PDB file of C-alpha atoms in Angstrom:
ATOM      1  CA  MET A   3      11.911 -22.000  31.440  1.00  0.00           C
ATOM      2  CA  LYS A   4      13.428 -24.000  28.551  1.00  0.00           C
ATOM      3  CA  ASP A   5       9.922 -25.252  27.569  1.00  0.00           C
ATOM      4  CA  LEU A   6       8.552 -21.779  27.760  1.00  0.00           C
ATOM      5  CA  HIS A   7      11.291 -20.501  25.454  1.00  0.00           C
ATOM      6  CA  TYR A   8      10.610 -23.305  22.975  1.00  0.00           C
ATOM      7  CA  LEU A   9       6.852 -22.656  22.891  1.00  0.00           C
ATOM      8  CA  PHE A  10       7.368 -18.963  22.508  1.00  0.00           C
ATOM      9  CA  TRP A  11       9.679 -19.180  19.560  1.00  0.00           C
ATOM     10  CA  LYS A  12       7.656 -21.989  17.975  1.00  0.00           C
ATOM     11  CA  LYS A  13       4.573 -19.739  18.063  1.00  0.00           C
ATOM     12  CA  TRP A  14       6.581 -16.695  16.872  1.00  0.00           C
ATOM     13  CA  PHE A  15       8.028 -18.384  13.826  1.00  0.00           C
ATOM     14  CA  ARG A  16       4.738 -19.961  12.911  1.00  0.00           C
ATOM     15  CA  ARG A  17       3.158 -16.546  12.817  1.00  0.00           C
ATOM     16  CA  LYS A  18       6.170 -15.062  11.135  1.00  0.00           C
ATOM     17  CA  SER A  19       5.918 -17.664   8.400  1.00  0.00           C
ATOM     18  CA  LEU A  20       2.226 -16.865   7.907  1.00  0.00           C
ATOM     19  CA  TYR A  21       3.017 -13.150   7.771  1.00  0.00           C
ATOM     20  CA  GLU A  22       5.585 -13.605   5.094  1.00  0.00           C
ATOM     21  CA  LYS A  23       3.051 -15.545   2.991  1.00  0.00           C
ATOM     22  CA  ILE A  24       0.498 -12.713   3.061  1.00  0.00           C
ATOM     23  CA  ASN A  25       2.841  -9.714   3.194  1.00  0.00           C
ATOM     24  CA  ARG A  26       2.887  -9.469  -0.622  1.00  0.00           C
ATOM     25  CA  PRO A  27       4.415  -6.082  -1.581  1.00  0.00           C
ATOM     26  CA  ASP A  28       3.642  -6.807  -5.237  1.00  0.00           C
ATOM     27  CA  VAL A  29      -0.090  -7.018  -4.474  1.00  0.00           C
ATOM     28  CA  ARG A  30       0.010  -3.839  -2.368  1.00  0.00           C
ATOM     29  CA  PHE A  31       2.050  -2.025  -5.041  1.00  0.00           C
ATOM     30  CA  ASP A  32      -0.443  -2.896  -7.752  1.00  0.00           C
ATOM     31  CA  ALA A  33      -3.268  -1.623  -5.493  1.00  0.00           C
ATOM     32  CA  VAL A  34      -1.461   1.617  -4.889  1.00  0.00           C
ATOM     33  CA  ARG A  35       0.007   2.248  -8.338  1.00  0.00           C
ATOM     34  CA  LYS A  36      -3.243   3.199 -10.085  1.00  0.00           C
ATOM     35  CA  TYR A  37      -3.752   6.141  -7.696  1.00  0.00           C
ATOM     36  CA  ILE A  38      -0.304   7.763  -8.036  1.00  0.00           C
ATOM     37  CA  ARG A  39      -0.389  11.334  -9.268  1.00  0.00           C
ATOM     38  CA  GLY A  40       2.516  13.334 -10.716  1.00  0.00           C
ATOM     39  CA  ASN A  41       6.173  12.374 -10.891  1.00  0.00           C
ATOM     40  CA  ASN A  42       7.618  13.612  -7.555  1.00  0.00           C
ATOM     41  CA  ILE A  43       7.023  10.770  -5.001  1.00  0.00           C
ATOM     42  CA  LEU A  44       7.704  10.272  -1.285  1.00  0.00           C
ATOM     43  CA  ASP A  45       7.681   6.728  -0.001  1.00  0.00           C
ATOM     44  CA  PHE A  46       7.511   7.016   3.798  1.00  0.00           C
ATOM     45  CA  GLY A  47       8.520   3.794   5.503  1.00  0.00           C
ATOM     46  CA  PHE A  48      10.278   2.329   2.474  1.00  0.00           C
ATOM     47  CA  GLY A  49      11.463  -0.798   4.413  1.00  0.00           C
ATOM     48  CA  THR A  50      13.098  -3.239   1.958  1.00  0.00           C
ATOM     49  CA  GLY A  51      12.843  -0.619  -0.832  1.00  0.00           C
ATOM     50  CA  TYR A  52      10.427  -2.664  -2.948  1.00  0.00           C
ATOM     51  CA  PHE A  53       8.162   0.264  -3.758  1.00  0.00           C
ATOM     52  CA  VAL A  54      11.125   2.612  -4.346  1.00  0.00           C
ATOM     53  CA  SER A  55      12.709   0.192  -6.818  1.00  0.00           C
ATOM     54  CA  ARG A  56       9.443  -0.315  -8.748  1.00  0.00           C
ATOM     55  CA  LEU A  57       8.803   3.444  -8.899  1.00  0.00           C
ATOM     56  CA  VAL A  58      12.346   4.322  -9.990  1.00  0.00           C
ATOM     57  CA  ASN A  59      12.165   1.703 -12.733  1.00  0.00           C
ATOM     58  CA  GLU A  60       9.017   3.358 -14.025  1.00  0.00           C
ATOM     59  CA  GLY A  61      10.791   6.715 -14.217  1.00  0.00           C
ATOM     60  CA  PHE A  62       9.475   8.453 -11.089  1.00  0.00           C
ATOM     61  CA  LYS A  63      11.631  10.750  -8.995  1.00  0.00           C
ATOM     62  CA  VAL A  64      11.491   9.183  -5.526  1.00  0.00           C
ATOM     63  CA  ILE A  65      12.536  10.150  -1.987  1.00  0.00           C
ATOM     64  CA  GLY A  66      12.297   7.415   0.636  1.00  0.00           C
ATOM     65  CA  ILE A  67      12.193   7.961   4.365  1.00  0.00           C
ATOM     66  CA  ASP A  68      12.461   5.209   7.019  1.00  0.00           C
ATOM     67  CA  ILE A  69      13.143   4.957  10.713  1.00  0.00           C
ATOM     68  CA  SER A  70      16.376   3.241  11.636  1.00  0.00           C
ATOM     69  CA  LYS A  71      18.875   3.285  14.502  1.00  0.00           C
ATOM     70  CA  ASP A  72      21.439   4.843  12.109  1.00  0.00           C
ATOM     71  CA  MET A  73      21.026   8.351  10.677  1.00  0.00           C
ATOM     72  CA  LYS A  74      22.122   8.437   7.080  1.00  0.00           C
ATOM     73  CA  ILE A  75      21.220   9.656   3.586  1.00  0.00           C
ATOM     74  CA  GLU A  76      21.928   7.746   0.383  1.00  0.00           C
ATOM     75  CA  ARG A  77      21.680   9.447  -2.999  1.00  0.00           C
ATOM     76  CA  ASN A  78      21.803   8.628  -6.635  1.00  0.00           C
ATOM     77  CA  LYS A  79      20.400  10.196  -9.841  1.00  0.00           C
ATOM     78  CA  SER A  80      16.998   8.562  -9.377  1.00  0.00           C
ATOM     79  CA  MET A  81      16.350   8.522  -5.665  1.00  0.00           C
ATOM     80  CA  ILE A  82      17.272   9.702  -2.218  1.00  0.00           C
ATOM     81  CA  LEU A  83      16.874   7.444   0.805  1.00  0.00           C
ATOM     82  CA  ILE A  84      16.840   8.979   4.234  1.00  0.00           C
ATOM     83  CA  SER A  85      17.096   7.065   7.505  1.00  0.00           C
ATOM     84  CA  LEU A  86      16.030   8.832  10.681  1.00  0.00           C
ATOM     85  CA  LYS A  87      16.363   7.705  14.286  1.00  0.00           C
ATOM     86  CA  ASN A  88      12.746   8.538  15.077  1.00  0.00           C
ATOM     87  CA  VAL A  89       9.890  10.666  13.810  1.00  0.00           C
ATOM     88  CA  ASN A  90      10.970  13.690  15.836  1.00  0.00           C
ATOM     89  CA  TYR A  91      13.624  14.324  13.239  1.00  0.00           C
ATOM     90  CA  LEU A  92      11.028  14.899  10.540  1.00  0.00           C
ATOM     91  CA  LYS A  93      10.695  18.516  11.453  1.00  0.00           C
ATOM     92  CA  PHE A  94      14.345  19.104  10.365  1.00  0.00           C
ATOM     93  CA  LEU A  95      13.780  17.789   6.790  1.00  0.00           C
ATOM     94  CA  LYS A  96      13.535  20.293   3.925  1.00  0.00           C
ATOM     95  CA  PHE A  97      12.873  19.545   0.300  1.00  0.00           C
ATOM     96  CA  GLU A  98      13.152  21.521  -2.930  1.00  0.00           C
ATOM     97  CA  LYS A  99       9.436  21.197  -3.553  1.00  0.00           C
ATOM     98  CA  LYS A 100       6.331  19.473  -2.271  1.00  0.00           C
ATOM     99  CA  PHE A 101       5.373  15.993  -3.311  1.00  0.00           C
ATOM    100  CA  ASP A 102       2.793  15.058  -5.932  1.00  0.00           C
ATOM    101  CA  THR A 103       2.116  11.758  -4.155  1.00  0.00           C
ATOM    102  CA  ILE A 104       3.021  10.546  -0.703  1.00  0.00           C
ATOM    103  CA  ILE A 105       2.855   6.746  -0.171  1.00  0.00           C
ATOM    104  CA  SER A 106       2.948   5.068   3.220  1.00  0.00           C
ATOM    105  CA  SER A 107       2.341   1.308   3.043  1.00  0.00           C
ATOM    106  CA  GLU A 108       2.092  -0.779   6.201  1.00  0.00           C
ATOM    107  CA  VAL A 109       3.525   1.980   8.465  1.00  0.00           C
ATOM    108  CA  LEU A 110       0.827   3.787  10.403  1.00  0.00           C
ATOM    109  CA  GLU A 111      -0.107   0.718  12.485  1.00  0.00           C
ATOM    110  CA  HIS A 112       3.450   0.688  13.870  1.00  0.00           C
ATOM    111  CA  LEU A 113       3.123   4.189  15.285  1.00  0.00           C
ATOM    112  CA  ASN A 114       1.682   5.275  18.618  1.00  0.00           C
ATOM    113  CA  LYS A 115      -0.841   8.119  18.631  1.00  0.00           C
ATOM    114  CA  ASN A 116       1.795  10.822  19.297  1.00  0.00           C
ATOM    115  CA  GLU A 117       4.028   9.528  16.494  1.00  0.00           C
ATOM    116  CA  LEU A 118       1.044   9.235  14.109  1.00  0.00           C
ATOM    117  CA  ASN A 119       0.128  12.894  14.691  1.00  0.00           C
ATOM    118  CA  LYS A 120       3.661  14.016  13.924  1.00  0.00           C
ATOM    119  CA  VAL A 121       3.797  11.909  10.724  1.00  0.00           C
ATOM    120  CA  LEU A 122       0.448  13.113   9.394  1.00  0.00           C
ATOM    121  CA  ARG A 123       1.389  16.733  10.123  1.00  0.00           C
ATOM    122  CA  PHE A 124       4.563  16.107   8.121  1.00  0.00           C
ATOM    123  CA  PHE A 125       2.487  14.635   5.272  1.00  0.00           C
ATOM    124  CA  PHE A 126       0.156  17.630   5.230  1.00  0.00           C
ATOM    125  CA  GLU A 127       3.087  20.075   5.193  1.00  0.00           C
ATOM    126  CA  TRP A 128       4.872  18.384   2.320  1.00  0.00           C
ATOM    127  CA  LEU A 129       2.005  17.227   0.109  1.00  0.00           C
ATOM    128  CA  ASP A 130       1.298  19.492  -2.832  1.00  0.00           C
ATOM    129  CA  ASP A 131      -2.132  21.185  -2.723  1.00  0.00           C
ATOM    130  CA  LYS A 132      -3.192  19.119  -5.745  1.00  0.00           C
ATOM    131  CA  GLY A 133      -1.344  16.014  -4.514  1.00  0.00           C
ATOM    132  CA  ARG A 134      -2.516  12.685  -3.162  1.00  0.00           C
ATOM    133  CA  LEU A 135      -1.758  10.702  -0.038  1.00  0.00           C
ATOM    134  CA  ILE A 136      -1.975   6.913  -0.395  1.00  0.00           C
ATOM    135  CA  VAL A 137      -1.921   4.710   2.667  1.00  0.00           C
ATOM    136  CA  THR A 138      -2.258   0.934   3.204  1.00  0.00           C
ATOM    137  CA  THR A 139      -2.827  -0.494   6.615  1.00  0.00           C
ATOM    138  CA  PRO A 140      -4.193  -3.792   8.013  1.00  0.00           C
ATOM    139  CA  TYR A 141      -8.026  -3.719   8.087  1.00  0.00           C
ATOM    140  CA  ASN A 142      -9.758  -3.840  11.453  1.00  0.00           C
ATOM    141  CA  GLU A 143      -6.956  -5.790  13.029  1.00  0.00           C
ATOM    142  CA  ARG A 144      -7.307  -7.383  16.467  1.00  0.00           C
ATOM    143  CA  ILE A 145      -4.096  -6.075  18.001  1.00  0.00           C
ATOM    144  CA  GLU A 146      -4.991  -7.418  21.440  1.00  0.00           C
ATOM    145  CA  LYS A 147      -3.649 -10.756  20.153  1.00  0.00           C
ATOM    146  CA  THR A 148      -0.220 -10.672  21.690  1.00  0.00           C
ATOM    147  CA  VAL A 149       2.637 -13.004  22.631  1.00  0.00           C
ATOM    148  CA  LEU A 150       4.718 -13.038  25.811  1.00  0.00           C
ATOM    149  CA  CYS A 151       8.476 -12.574  25.636  1.00  0.00           C
ATOM    150  CA  PRO A 152      10.056 -15.139  27.978  1.00  0.00           C
ATOM    151  CA  TYR A 153      13.013 -12.888  28.591  1.00  0.00           C
ATOM    152  CA  CYS A 154      11.503  -9.547  29.573  1.00  0.00           C
ATOM    153  CA  LEU A 155       8.041 -10.999  30.391  1.00  0.00           C
ATOM    154  CA  LYS A 156       6.314  -8.295  28.448  1.00  0.00           C
ATOM    155  CA  TRP A 157       3.389  -8.832  26.073  1.00  0.00           C
ATOM    156  CA  PHE A 158       3.687  -7.486  22.545  1.00  0.00           C
ATOM    157  CA  HIS A 159       2.071  -7.736  19.159  1.00  0.00           C
ATOM    158  CA  PRO A 160       3.862 -10.334  16.965  1.00  0.00           C
ATOM    159  CA  TRP A 161       4.522  -7.737  14.277  1.00  0.00           C
ATOM    160  CA  LEU A 162       4.769  -4.763  16.693  1.00  0.00           C
ATOM    161  CA  HIS A 163       1.556  -3.100  15.595  1.00  0.00           C
ATOM    162  CA  LYS A 164       0.312  -0.447  18.040  1.00  0.00           C
ATOM    163  CA  GLN A 165      -2.987   0.617  16.459  1.00  0.00           C
ATOM    164  CA  SER A 166      -5.835  -0.822  14.481  1.00  0.00           C
ATOM    165  CA  PHE A 167      -7.747   1.002  11.763  1.00  0.00           C
ATOM    166  CA  ASN A 168     -11.165   0.772  10.149  1.00  0.00           C
ATOM    167  CA  GLU A 169     -13.257   3.047   7.930  1.00  0.00           C
ATOM    168  CA  ARG A 170     -14.598   5.112  10.807  1.00  0.00           C
ATOM    169  CA  ASN A 171     -11.419   5.895  12.761  1.00  0.00           C
ATOM    170  CA  ILE A 172      -9.234   6.429   9.664  1.00  0.00           C
ATOM    171  CA  ARG A 173     -11.728   9.033   8.349  1.00  0.00           C
ATOM    172  CA  GLU A 174     -11.716  10.787  11.731  1.00  0.00           C
ATOM    173  CA  ILE A 175      -7.928  10.735  11.936  1.00  0.00           C
ATOM    174  CA  MET A 176      -7.456  12.029   8.374  1.00  0.00           C
ATOM    175  CA  LYS A 177     -10.063  14.765   8.798  1.00  0.00           C
ATOM    176  CA  ARG A 178      -8.451  15.902  12.038  1.00  0.00           C
ATOM    177  CA  HIS A 179      -5.173  16.437  10.119  1.00  0.00           C
ATOM    178  CA  GLY A 180      -6.710  18.293   7.164  1.00  0.00           C
ATOM    179  CA  PHE A 181      -7.189  15.423   4.730  1.00  0.00           C
ATOM    180  CA  LEU A 182     -10.281  14.392   2.826  1.00  0.00           C
ATOM    181  CA  ILE A 183     -10.586  10.748   1.925  1.00  0.00           C
ATOM    182  CA  GLU A 184     -11.374  10.249  -1.765  1.00  0.00           C
ATOM    183  CA  LYS A 185     -11.626   6.471  -1.709  1.00  0.00           C
ATOM    184  CA  ILE A 186     -11.166   3.405   0.448  1.00  0.00           C
ATOM    185  CA  ASN A 187     -10.489   0.125  -1.303  1.00  0.00           C
ATOM    186  CA  TYR A 188      -9.631  -3.265   0.097  1.00  0.00           C
ATOM    187  CA  ILE A 189      -7.219  -6.075  -0.596  1.00  0.00           C
ATOM    188  CA  SER A 190      -8.652  -9.424   0.309  1.00  0.00           C
ATOM    189  CA  VAL A 191      -7.218 -12.853   0.859  1.00  0.00           C
ATOM    190  CA  PHE A 192      -8.462 -13.727  -2.642  1.00  0.00           C
ATOM    191  CA  ASP A 193      -6.111 -11.150  -4.146  1.00  0.00           C
ATOM    192  CA  LEU A 194      -3.232 -13.256  -2.894  1.00  0.00           C
ATOM    193  CA  MET A 195      -4.483 -16.405  -4.602  1.00  0.00           C
ATOM    194  CA  ASN A 196      -3.554 -17.606  -8.095  1.00  0.00           C
ATOM    195  CA  LEU A 197      -7.093 -17.036  -9.399  1.00  0.00           C
ATOM    196  CA  PRO A 198      -8.225 -15.610 -12.747  1.00  0.00           C
ATOM    197  CA  SER A 199      -8.605 -11.865 -12.472  1.00  0.00           C
ATOM    198  CA  PHE A 200     -12.349 -11.894 -13.275  1.00  0.00           C
ATOM    199  CA  VAL A 201     -12.908 -14.355 -10.386  1.00  0.00           C
ATOM    200  CA  ARG A 202     -11.026 -12.100  -7.914  1.00  0.00           C
ATOM    201  CA  VAL A 203     -12.971  -9.059  -9.143  1.00  0.00           C
ATOM    202  CA  PHE A 204     -16.324 -10.865  -8.730  1.00  0.00           C
ATOM    203  CA  ILE A 205     -15.511 -12.172  -5.265  1.00  0.00           C
ATOM    204  CA  ASN A 206     -14.254  -8.795  -4.109  1.00  0.00           C
ATOM    205  CA  PHE A 207     -17.359  -7.150  -5.499  1.00  0.00           C
ATOM    206  CA  LEU A 208     -19.500  -9.499  -3.416  1.00  0.00           C
ATOM    207  CA  LEU A 209     -17.417  -8.826  -0.340  1.00  0.00           C
ATOM    208  CA  SER A 210     -17.669  -5.070  -0.773  1.00  0.00           C
ATOM    209  CA  HIS A 211     -21.450  -5.211  -0.833  1.00  0.00           C
ATOM    210  CA  PHE A 212     -22.342  -8.004   1.512  1.00  0.00           C
ATOM    211  CA  SER A 213     -19.504  -8.760   3.918  1.00  0.00           C
ATOM    212  CA  ASN A 214     -16.127  -7.539   5.160  1.00  0.00           C
ATOM    213  CA  ARG A 215     -14.880 -11.006   5.733  1.00  0.00           C
ATOM    214  CA  GLY A 216     -11.618 -11.904   3.970  1.00  0.00           C
ATOM    215  CA  ARG A 217     -10.398  -8.353   3.887  1.00  0.00           C
ATOM    216  CA  ILE A 218      -6.719  -7.997   4.825  1.00  0.00           C
ATOM    217  CA  TRP A 219      -5.741  -4.406   3.979  1.00  0.00           C
ATOM    218  CA  MET A 220      -7.348  -1.047   3.453  1.00  0.00           C
ATOM    219  CA  VAL A 221      -6.043   1.193   0.683  1.00  0.00           C
ATOM    220  CA  ILE A 222      -6.836   4.784   1.642  1.00  0.00           C
ATOM    221  CA  VAL A 223      -6.586   7.584  -0.990  1.00  0.00           C
ATOM    222  CA  ALA A 224      -6.764  11.108   0.374  1.00  0.00           C
ATOM    223  CA  LYS A 225      -6.157  14.703  -0.609  1.00  0.00           C
ATOM    224  CA  LYS A 226      -5.937  18.052   1.174  1.00  0.00           C
TER     225      LYS A 226
END
């Protein structure tokens, strides 16, 4: 059992280290920023608060919602951060007005189908009729790649992802909840490299026309 524990955590931390190298919130923020509409922003699944901080520094009014074991609300002049125990509590939230833009970056893949339905219904309810929903999610991820916990003997995804998305199923899901996708862009492994911008643009252009290899994230821009 000791050897099993050692191999498990060795594999876990190796993947965790790789994840931290590619989980570049700055790259995702830059990909999202150009599609933001209006000034009243919801960041759903704010996590470390990277997006919230960047948006507040740019003068946006921001409300952040995240799922946590502790229910709490933090407020200041520029933002409100709300922690909920689970998505079932979304139905109790009320706001002064609807949001110009709703952002949800690296969140949907952590939700099961029932949770996803509740979250998208919440987005539809609180997005302004002229507003914009911006989502990022891993692209065409193979979530069947799992690791075994040596304690509970259950298999799970290393980063606890429950669903995988591609162009086809994300369009179907969004349409089912009343959204029309305006644009799908991609973030590739080359966007994470220290390359001249014109090189990245050229490589990504080739990828977009001839291959989907190297793509890490989808950036989905939708409206009602």
